[in-house]
């Protein structure tokens, strides 16, 4: 029995586990640092965050261990129910809003005068989505590629659109799109379909925020952007794009020429982006969200308003120098200059107190963790497991790149937390369960059993 247990434990990926736990410890240290004021005392509203993060990490460790020992294929039979529950919770969140202005992703219930937060369903929704999409991609290998792509898109679009429209939270919605792209690429979905979704999403966001960029950053009028600010011109552009797409379809049917296909392809992206950006600009994105998306291009355009947070983040990172000011010696965080400093901007605190050297160590830990996930993807003999590993890899990579790029001023500020470091129970527990599932996949990488 003892020998069997030792053999079992020897099959785990301790490098992946170790990197995750080290990142969690670093996160707790800097969540504590974020709660210290200029006098060395705990700020009241942040005083319990590091304690709560320790509690979340403890729960996460238990769930990680359980997920490691449970065969990851056993979840498959429950995924349809979990997907429906996830969709229901994402709808319920809309009715738990604290106010009508800000984005909100918490399940909040009131009992008398007390308010209870029960977590963010959008976080476990990422994992449920990954596993549901993995099942479909695994079982649909023989289906026609376009049908396979469209159904996969629907599986992604339902939770992503609920988050985007009802919360609204563009950052989290984009995580679903990024995961979808990674998994479809590995699943041999034709590249032209993947690029269609990629270009459509990218250009929709760009078109939606260009008028805001013109008025808020550039502060001059560009005649070409009249097609985005004048409703009649926009309708003409949409009608023209639709007509070209229809002509392309007819030409392909009648003449079987490939270039008609590409005419339809480009024109339809163009047309859909104009329609979607119009809807996003009018109904989905509030003005403050559009300003946050463009302020990274010139934070000094509104240095006392939307650019203030980013400027303070850049000051903190620059002040760290090579080896930092020292743990608990940062000024930007302790004077409470940084916004949401225990969540979105926790990297800025670390960079100020540990400097460039600390940043290199942090980057190394993430890179090693991502490489270990890639090795799990490569070594597993189960296609479903490979897809699940790919989705988790895409989720971690996207979170890391966007968060670090955001606080360094090279990416839009869209409120994506840093995995394992940022404060937040739902996110941390979900991420640790993901590590547990990866350990389960690694442990059973040569198991050919079918569930």
Short mmCIF file of C-alpha atoms in Angstrom, two decimals:
data_model
loop_
_atom_site.label_atom_id
_atom_site.label_comp_id
_atom_site.label_asym_id
_atom_site.label_seq_id
_atom_site.Cartn_x
_atom_site.Cartn_y
_atom_site.Cartn_z
CA UNK A 1 0.00 0.00 0.00
CA UNK A 2 2.82 2.37 0.94
CA UNK A 3 4.73 1.47 -2.21
CA UNK A 4 1.63 2.08 -4.36
CA UNK A 5 1.14 5.51 -2.78
CA UNK A 6 4.78 6.40 -3.42
CA UNK A 7 4.48 5.28 -7.04
CA UNK A 8 1.34 7.39 -7.42
CA UNK A 9 2.98 10.48 -5.93
CA UNK A 10 6.02 10.04 -8.18
CA UNK A 11 3.83 10.55 -11.27
CA UNK A 12 2.83 14.12 -10.45
CA UNK A 13 4.39 17.17 -12.10
CA UNK A 14 5.98 18.83 -9.10
CA UNK A 15 7.56 21.59 -11.17
CA UNK A 16 4.11 22.76 -12.31
CA UNK A 17 2.74 22.43 -8.79
CA UNK A 18 5.75 24.18 -7.27
CA UNK A 19 5.57 27.16 -9.64
CA UNK A 20 1.86 27.58 -8.87
CA UNK A 21 2.37 27.48 -5.10
CA UNK A 22 5.33 29.90 -5.23
CA UNK A 23 3.23 32.36 -7.25
CA UNK A 24 0.41 32.07 -4.70
CA UNK A 25 2.81 32.81 -1.84
CA UNK A 26 4.20 35.83 -3.72
CA UNK A 27 0.64 36.98 -4.34
CA UNK A 28 -0.24 36.77 -0.63
CA UNK A 29 2.90 38.76 0.27
CA UNK A 30 2.01 41.60 -2.07
CA UNK A 31 -1.69 41.57 -1.21
CA UNK A 32 -0.47 42.17 2.34
CA UNK A 33 1.85 44.92 1.09
CA UNK A 34 -1.06 46.53 -0.78
CA UNK A 35 -2.97 46.79 2.49
CA UNK A 36 -0.21 48.75 4.30
CA UNK A 37 -0.45 52.53 4.43
CA UNK A 38 2.34 55.13 4.62
CA UNK A 39 2.55 54.69 8.41
CA UNK A 40 2.94 50.93 8.28
CA UNK A 41 -0.60 50.24 9.46
CA UNK A 42 -3.22 48.14 7.73
CA UNK A 43 -5.77 50.11 5.71
CA UNK A 44 -9.20 49.23 7.07
CA UNK A 45 -10.90 48.38 3.77
CA UNK A 46 -8.02 46.10 2.68
CA UNK A 47 -6.98 44.76 6.09
CA UNK A 48 -8.52 41.29 5.66
CA UNK A 49 -7.63 40.70 2.02
CA UNK A 50 -4.41 38.80 2.64
CA UNK A 51 -6.13 36.71 5.34
CA UNK A 52 -8.96 35.91 2.95
CA UNK A 53 -6.46 35.05 0.22
CA UNK A 54 -4.80 32.55 2.57
CA UNK A 55 -8.24 31.03 3.20
CA UNK A 56 -8.95 30.85 -0.54
CA UNK A 57 -5.55 29.29 -1.16
CA UNK A 58 -6.20 26.68 1.56
CA UNK A 59 -9.53 25.75 -0.04
CA UNK A 60 -7.82 25.74 -3.41
CA UNK A 61 -5.11 23.34 -2.24
CA UNK A 62 -7.72 20.87 -1.00
CA UNK A 63 -9.61 21.06 -4.30
CA UNK A 64 -6.35 20.84 -6.25
CA UNK A 65 -5.44 17.60 -4.49
CA UNK A 66 -8.93 16.18 -5.02
CA UNK A 67 -8.90 17.16 -8.71
CA UNK A 68 -5.49 15.54 -9.07
CA UNK A 69 -6.67 12.16 -7.82
CA UNK A 70 -10.05 12.18 -9.60
CA UNK A 71 -9.91 10.94 -13.18
CA UNK A 72 -10.49 14.05 -15.32
CA UNK A 73 -12.72 12.00 -17.69
CA UNK A 74 -15.29 11.42 -14.96
CA UNK A 75 -16.44 15.03 -15.28
CA UNK A 76 -17.64 14.49 -18.86
CA UNK A 77 -21.02 13.02 -17.89
CA UNK A 78 -21.82 16.09 -15.74
CA UNK A 79 -20.71 18.77 -18.23
CA UNK A 80 -24.11 19.43 -19.91
CA UNK A 81 -25.68 20.13 -16.49
CA UNK A 82 -22.69 22.22 -15.39
CA UNK A 83 -22.87 24.25 -18.59
CA UNK A 84 -26.58 24.99 -18.05
CA UNK A 85 -25.98 25.92 -14.40
CA UNK A 86 -23.15 28.22 -15.49
CA UNK A 87 -25.35 29.97 -18.04
CA UNK A 88 -28.10 30.38 -15.42
CA UNK A 89 -25.67 31.91 -12.90
CA UNK A 90 -24.30 34.33 -15.50
CA UNK A 91 -27.87 35.53 -16.06
CA UNK A 92 -28.64 35.75 -12.32
CA UNK A 93 -25.55 37.94 -11.80
CA UNK A 94 -27.23 40.65 -13.87
CA UNK A 95 -29.96 40.94 -11.26
CA UNK A 96 -27.44 41.17 -8.40
CA UNK A 97 -26.01 44.50 -9.55
CA UNK A 98 -25.10 46.94 -6.80
CA UNK A 99 -25.52 49.94 -9.12
CA UNK A 100 -26.37 50.66 -12.74
CA UNK A 101 -23.07 52.30 -13.67
CA UNK A 102 -20.14 49.96 -13.11
CA UNK A 103 -19.45 46.48 -14.39
CA UNK A 104 -20.46 43.82 -11.91
CA UNK A 105 -19.70 40.11 -11.88
CA UNK A 106 -20.55 39.08 -8.30
CA UNK A 107 -23.40 37.00 -7.01
CA UNK A 108 -24.70 39.26 -4.25
CA UNK A 109 -27.58 38.50 -1.91
CA UNK A 110 -29.09 40.61 0.85
CA UNK A 111 -30.43 39.34 4.14
CA UNK A 112 -31.87 42.27 6.04
CA UNK A 113 -29.28 45.04 6.02
CA UNK A 114 -26.38 42.67 5.36
CA UNK A 115 -25.00 41.90 1.93
CA UNK A 116 -23.28 38.60 1.08
CA UNK A 117 -20.97 37.99 -1.86
CA UNK A 118 -21.00 34.40 -3.06
CA UNK A 119 -18.32 34.61 -5.73
CA UNK A 120 -17.92 35.35 -9.42
CA UNK A 121 -19.49 32.66 -11.63
CA UNK A 122 -17.56 33.96 -14.64
CA UNK A 123 -14.37 32.43 -13.19
CA UNK A 124 -15.46 28.75 -12.90
CA UNK A 125 -17.40 29.36 -16.14
CA UNK A 126 -14.04 29.50 -17.93
CA UNK A 127 -13.15 25.99 -16.80
CA UNK A 128 -16.61 24.60 -17.56
CA UNK A 129 -16.41 26.15 -21.02
CA UNK A 130 -12.96 24.66 -21.63
CA UNK A 131 -14.12 21.16 -20.74
CA UNK A 132 -17.39 21.42 -22.71
CA UNK A 133 -15.60 22.68 -25.81
CA UNK A 134 -12.95 19.96 -25.40
CA UNK A 135 -15.63 17.26 -25.36
CA UNK A 136 -17.28 18.62 -28.47
CA UNK A 137 -14.01 19.04 -30.39
CA UNK A 138 -12.98 15.52 -29.44
CA UNK A 139 -16.28 13.93 -30.53
CA UNK A 140 -16.73 15.97 -33.72
CA UNK A 141 -13.47 15.15 -35.48
CA UNK A 142 -15.33 13.50 -38.37
CA UNK A 143 -17.83 16.32 -38.88
CA UNK A 144 -17.71 18.84 -41.70
CA UNK A 145 -15.23 21.62 -40.66
CA UNK A 146 -17.64 24.54 -41.06
CA UNK A 147 -20.37 22.83 -39.01
CA UNK A 148 -17.80 21.93 -36.36
CA UNK A 149 -16.57 25.50 -36.22
CA UNK A 150 -20.06 27.02 -35.99
CA UNK A 151 -21.16 24.75 -33.13
CA UNK A 152 -17.90 25.39 -31.30
CA UNK A 153 -18.47 29.12 -31.78
CA UNK A 154 -21.97 28.80 -30.29
CA UNK A 155 -20.59 26.98 -27.22
CA UNK A 156 -18.21 29.91 -26.72
CA UNK A 157 -20.58 32.72 -27.69
CA UNK A 158 -23.33 31.99 -25.16
CA UNK A 159 -21.30 32.58 -21.94
CA UNK A 160 -19.09 35.23 -23.57
CA UNK A 161 -22.06 37.30 -24.76
CA UNK A 162 -23.85 36.97 -21.41
CA UNK A 163 -20.76 38.33 -19.68
CA UNK A 164 -20.26 41.09 -22.26
CA UNK A 165 -23.88 42.25 -22.40
CA UNK A 166 -25.24 41.61 -18.90
CA UNK A 167 -22.30 42.41 -16.63
CA UNK A 168 -20.78 44.05 -18.85
CA UNK A 169 -17.16 42.86 -18.66
CA UNK A 170 -15.23 42.97 -21.92
CA UNK A 171 -12.00 41.68 -20.36
CA UNK A 172 -13.52 38.43 -19.13
CA UNK A 173 -15.47 37.98 -22.37
CA UNK A 174 -12.22 38.27 -24.33
CA UNK A 175 -10.72 35.48 -22.21
CA UNK A 176 -13.37 33.12 -23.61
CA UNK A 177 -12.50 34.19 -27.16
CA UNK A 178 -8.78 33.65 -26.55
CA UNK A 179 -9.39 30.17 -25.10
CA UNK A 180 -11.62 29.36 -28.08
CA UNK A 181 -8.93 30.40 -30.57
CA UNK A 182 -6.22 28.31 -28.88
CA UNK A 183 -8.39 25.20 -28.69
CA UNK A 184 -9.71 25.49 -32.25
CA UNK A 185 -6.17 25.88 -33.58
CA UNK A 186 -5.01 22.71 -31.84
CA UNK A 187 -8.19 20.90 -32.96
CA UNK A 188 -7.28 21.51 -36.64
CA UNK A 189 -10.17 23.86 -37.32
CA UNK A 190 -9.26 25.52 -40.68
CA UNK A 191 -7.16 28.61 -40.09
CA UNK A 192 -9.43 30.80 -42.22
CA UNK A 193 -12.28 30.20 -39.77
CA UNK A 194 -10.12 31.02 -36.76
CA UNK A 195 -8.84 34.18 -38.43
CA UNK A 196 -12.43 35.16 -39.25
CA UNK A 197 -13.34 35.21 -35.55
CA UNK A 198 -10.03 36.85 -34.61
CA UNK A 199 -10.31 39.68 -37.13
CA UNK A 200 -14.00 40.14 -36.42
CA UNK A 201 -13.40 40.54 -32.67
CA UNK A 202 -10.34 42.76 -33.09
CA UNK A 203 -11.83 45.10 -35.66
CA UNK A 204 -15.16 45.31 -33.82
CA UNK A 205 -13.42 46.64 -30.71
CA UNK A 206 -11.24 49.02 -32.74
CA UNK A 207 -14.22 50.45 -34.65
CA UNK A 208 -16.23 50.78 -31.43
CA UNK A 209 -13.58 52.89 -29.70
CA UNK A 210 -12.23 54.94 -32.64
CA UNK A 211 -14.74 57.79 -32.13
CA UNK A 212 -13.73 57.95 -28.47
CA UNK A 213 -10.05 57.97 -29.45
CA UNK A 214 -10.74 60.82 -31.88
CA UNK A 215 -12.45 63.02 -29.28
CA UNK A 216 -10.59 61.94 -26.15
CA UNK A 217 -7.00 61.34 -27.31
CA UNK A 218 -6.44 62.78 -30.80
CA UNK A 219 -8.78 65.75 -30.16
CA UNK A 220 -9.09 66.52 -33.87
CA UNK A 221 -11.65 65.54 -36.45
CA UNK A 222 -10.69 62.94 -39.07
CA UNK A 223 -13.03 63.01 -42.08
CA UNK A 224 -12.73 59.25 -42.65
CA UNK A 225 -14.16 58.55 -39.19
CA UNK A 226 -17.42 60.18 -40.21
CA UNK A 227 -18.53 56.69 -41.29
CA UNK A 228 -18.48 55.78 -37.58
CA UNK A 229 -20.14 58.92 -36.24
CA UNK A 230 -22.73 59.56 -38.94
CA UNK A 231 -25.59 57.03 -38.85
CA UNK A 232 -26.52 57.50 -42.50
CA UNK A 233 -22.96 56.95 -43.71
CA UNK A 234 -22.64 53.88 -41.50
CA UNK A 235 -25.83 52.42 -42.96
CA UNK A 236 -24.52 53.03 -46.47
CA UNK A 237 -21.28 51.23 -45.62
CA UNK A 238 -23.17 48.29 -44.07
CA UNK A 239 -25.50 48.07 -47.10
CA UNK A 240 -22.54 48.17 -49.48
CA UNK A 241 -20.68 45.46 -47.57
CA UNK A 242 -23.80 43.29 -47.51
CA UNK A 243 -24.30 43.72 -51.28
CA UNK A 244 -20.67 42.80 -51.99
CA UNK A 245 -20.98 39.70 -49.77
CA UNK A 246 -24.13 38.58 -51.63
CA UNK A 247 -22.46 39.16 -55.00
CA UNK A 248 -19.50 37.09 -53.82
CA UNK A 249 -21.77 34.21 -52.77
CA UNK A 250 -23.63 34.28 -56.10
CA UNK A 251 -20.36 34.44 -58.04
CA UNK A 252 -18.96 31.46 -56.15
CA UNK A 253 -22.11 29.41 -56.80
CA UNK A 254 -22.25 30.27 -60.52
CA UNK A 255 -18.59 30.37 -61.50
CA UNK A 256 -16.88 28.23 -58.82
CA UNK A 257 -13.97 30.68 -58.71
CA UNK A 258 -11.95 30.84 -55.50
CA UNK A 259 -11.57 34.61 -55.50
CA UNK A 260 -15.34 35.02 -55.07
CA UNK A 261 -15.00 33.12 -51.80
CA UNK A 262 -12.36 35.56 -50.55
CA UNK A 263 -14.42 38.55 -51.67
CA UNK A 264 -17.29 37.23 -49.51
CA UNK A 265 -14.87 36.44 -46.67
CA UNK A 266 -13.38 39.96 -46.48
CA UNK A 267 -16.66 41.79 -47.15
CA UNK A 268 -18.55 39.83 -44.51
CA UNK A 269 -15.89 40.53 -41.85
CA UNK A 270 -16.06 44.20 -42.80
CA UNK A 271 -19.87 44.28 -42.64
CA UNK A 272 -20.25 42.29 -39.42
CA UNK A 273 -17.64 44.47 -37.69
CA UNK A 274 -19.50 47.64 -38.61
CA UNK A 275 -22.79 46.21 -37.31
CA UNK A 276 -21.27 44.74 -34.13
CA UNK A 277 -19.24 47.88 -33.35
CA UNK A 278 -22.38 49.99 -33.71
CA UNK A 279 -24.19 47.75 -31.23
CA UNK A 280 -21.18 47.69 -28.87
CA UNK A 281 -20.80 51.45 -28.98
CA UNK A 282 -24.49 52.12 -28.39
CA UNK A 283 -25.66 49.30 -26.12
CA UNK A 284 -22.72 47.37 -24.61
CA UNK A 285 -19.84 49.72 -23.83
CA UNK A 286 -20.38 52.68 -21.55
CA UNK A 287 -18.37 55.83 -22.16
CA UNK A 288 -16.02 55.16 -19.24
CA UNK A 289 -15.22 51.69 -20.65
CA UNK A 290 -14.39 53.11 -24.08
CA UNK A 291 -12.10 55.69 -22.46
CA UNK A 292 -10.33 52.97 -20.48
CA UNK A 293 -9.74 51.04 -23.71
CA UNK A 294 -7.95 53.95 -25.41
CA UNK A 295 -6.25 55.78 -22.54
CA UNK A 296 -3.13 53.56 -22.71
CA UNK A 297 -2.29 55.28 -26.03
CA UNK A 298 -1.75 58.57 -24.16
CA UNK A 299 -2.44 58.47 -20.41
CA UNK A 300 -1.43 62.13 -20.09
CA UNK A 301 -4.43 63.13 -22.22
CA UNK A 302 -6.43 62.81 -18.99
CA UNK A 303 -3.77 62.61 -16.31
CA UNK A 304 -6.14 63.57 -13.49
CA UNK A 305 -8.89 61.22 -14.61
CA UNK A 306 -8.73 57.98 -16.63
CA UNK A 307 -4.97 58.27 -17.22
CA UNK A 308 -4.16 58.75 -13.53
CA UNK A 309 -4.18 55.07 -12.63
CA UNK A 310 -1.94 54.06 -15.50
CA UNK A 311 0.50 56.91 -14.82
CA UNK A 312 0.79 55.82 -11.18
CA UNK A 313 1.41 52.24 -12.31
CA UNK A 314 4.20 53.35 -14.65
CA UNK A 315 5.74 55.47 -11.88
CA UNK A 316 5.70 52.46 -9.53
CA UNK A 317 7.32 50.16 -12.09
CA UNK A 318 9.97 52.75 -12.99
CA UNK A 319 10.72 53.52 -9.33
CA UNK A 320 11.63 49.90 -8.67
CA UNK A 321 14.86 50.11 -10.67
CA UNK A 322 16.93 46.94 -10.87
CA UNK A 323 16.40 45.37 -7.45
CA UNK A 324 13.48 47.40 -6.06
CA UNK A 325 12.90 49.54 -2.99
CA UNK A 326 12.49 46.49 -0.77
CA UNK A 327 9.50 44.55 0.49
CA UNK A 328 6.97 46.87 2.20
CA UNK A 329 9.08 49.88 1.16
CA UNK A 330 7.08 50.95 -1.88
CA UNK A 331 5.52 54.41 -1.91
CA UNK A 332 2.94 54.24 -4.69
CA UNK A 333 0.96 51.45 -3.04
CA UNK A 334 1.42 52.58 0.54
CA UNK A 335 0.22 56.08 -0.30
CA UNK A 336 -2.75 54.35 -1.98
CA UNK A 337 -1.99 55.94 -5.36
CA UNK A 338 -2.52 52.72 -7.30
CA UNK A 339 -6.06 51.64 -8.18
CA UNK A 340 -7.32 48.13 -7.37
CA UNK A 341 -3.75 47.51 -6.33
CA UNK A 342 -4.36 44.10 -4.80
CA UNK A 343 -6.10 42.84 -7.96
CA UNK A 344 -5.46 44.29 -11.42
CA UNK A 345 -2.32 46.28 -10.54
CA UNK A 346 -0.57 43.89 -8.18
CA UNK A 347 2.33 43.51 -10.65
CA UNK A 348 3.05 47.24 -10.21
CA UNK A 349 3.51 46.77 -6.44
CA UNK A 350 5.82 43.82 -7.00
CA UNK A 351 7.85 45.75 -9.60
CA UNK A 352 8.31 48.72 -7.26
CA UNK A 353 9.36 46.64 -4.27
CA UNK A 354 11.34 43.87 -6.04
CA UNK A 355 12.38 45.77 -9.13
CA UNK A 356 13.45 44.39 -12.50
CA UNK A 357 15.01 41.38 -10.78
CA UNK A 358 11.70 40.46 -9.17
CA UNK A 359 9.96 40.88 -12.50
CA UNK A 360 12.42 38.48 -14.14
CA UNK A 361 11.81 35.90 -11.39
CA UNK A 362 8.06 36.28 -11.82
CA UNK A 363 8.30 35.96 -15.60
CA UNK A 364 10.48 32.87 -15.21
CA UNK A 365 7.92 31.20 -12.93
CA UNK A 366 5.12 31.83 -15.44
CA UNK A 367 7.21 30.68 -18.39
CA UNK A 368 8.21 27.46 -16.61
CA UNK A 369 4.58 26.83 -15.65
CA UNK A 370 3.40 27.37 -19.23
CA UNK A 371 6.16 25.12 -20.60
CA UNK A 372 5.12 22.35 -18.20
CA UNK A 373 1.51 22.70 -19.39
CA UNK A 374 2.72 22.44 -22.99
CA UNK A 375 4.59 19.25 -22.11
CA UNK A 376 1.42 17.81 -20.58
CA UNK A 377 -0.41 18.68 -23.82
CA UNK A 378 2.29 16.94 -25.84
CA UNK A 379 2.67 13.79 -23.74
CA UNK A 380 -0.96 12.87 -23.12
CA UNK A 381 -2.40 10.11 -25.29
CA UNK A 382 -5.97 11.32 -24.79
CA UNK A 383 -7.22 13.88 -27.34
CA UNK A 384 -9.84 15.28 -24.94
CA UNK A 385 -7.10 15.81 -22.33
CA UNK A 386 -4.95 17.60 -24.90
CA UNK A 387 -7.81 20.00 -25.67
CA UNK A 388 -8.46 20.67 -21.96
CA UNK A 389 -4.74 21.34 -21.40
CA UNK A 390 -4.70 23.69 -24.38
CA UNK A 391 -7.66 25.67 -23.05
CA UNK A 392 -6.06 26.07 -19.62
CA UNK A 393 -2.77 27.05 -21.28
CA UNK A 394 -4.56 29.67 -23.39
CA UNK A 395 -6.39 31.05 -20.35
CA UNK A 396 -3.23 31.45 -18.25
CA UNK A 397 -1.20 32.89 -21.15
CA UNK A 398 -3.86 35.43 -22.09
CA UNK A 399 -4.34 36.56 -18.49
CA UNK A 400 -0.59 36.95 -18.01
CA UNK A 401 0.12 38.85 -21.25
CA UNK A 402 -2.86 41.20 -20.96
CA UNK A 403 -2.40 41.99 -17.25
CA UNK A 404 1.33 42.69 -17.47
CA UNK A 405 0.88 44.60 -20.72
CA UNK A 406 -1.96 46.58 -19.14
CA UNK A 407 0.00 47.75 -16.09
CA UNK A 408 3.03 48.57 -18.28
CA UNK A 409 0.93 50.76 -20.56
CA UNK A 410 1.22 48.71 -23.74
CA UNK A 411 -2.24 47.08 -23.58
CA UNK A 412 -5.74 48.46 -22.98
CA UNK A 413 -6.85 48.62 -19.35
CA UNK A 414 -9.56 45.95 -19.39
CA UNK A 415 -9.41 44.67 -15.82
CA UNK A 416 -7.94 41.19 -16.18
CA UNK A 417 -6.27 39.84 -12.98
CA UNK A 418 -2.85 38.21 -12.83
CA UNK A 419 -3.16 34.42 -12.29
CA UNK A 420 -2.32 33.21 -8.76
CA UNK A 421 -1.18 36.69 -7.63
CA UNK A 422 -4.24 38.92 -7.79
CA UNK A 423 -6.66 38.96 -4.88
CA UNK A 424 -9.88 37.06 -5.51
CA UNK A 425 -11.31 33.81 -4.24
CA UNK A 426 -13.27 32.68 -7.30
CA UNK A 427 -10.32 33.25 -9.63
CA UNK A 428 -7.69 31.67 -7.36
CA UNK A 429 -9.76 28.58 -6.55
CA UNK A 430 -10.62 28.07 -10.24
CA UNK A 431 -6.95 28.41 -11.21
CA UNK A 432 -5.89 25.87 -8.57
CA UNK A 433 -8.57 23.42 -9.72
CA UNK A 434 -7.15 23.86 -13.24
CA UNK A 435 -3.71 22.87 -11.92
CA UNK A 436 -5.30 19.85 -10.24
CA UNK A 437 -6.93 18.77 -13.52
CA UNK A 438 -3.60 19.19 -15.31
CA UNK A 439 -1.97 16.99 -12.66
CA UNK A 440 -4.72 14.41 -13.22
CA UNK A 441 -4.04 14.49 -16.96
CA UNK A 442 -0.30 14.18 -16.40
CA UNK A 443 -0.74 11.29 -13.98
CA UNK A 444 -2.97 9.40 -16.47
CA UNK A 445 -1.13 10.42 -19.64
CA UNK A 446 -0.62 6.80 -20.74
CA UNK A 447 -4.10 5.61 -19.74
CA UNK A 448 -6.14 4.65 -22.83
CA UNK A 449 -9.38 3.97 -20.93
CA UNK A 450 -12.54 5.50 -22.40
CA UNK A 451 -15.40 7.01 -20.35
#
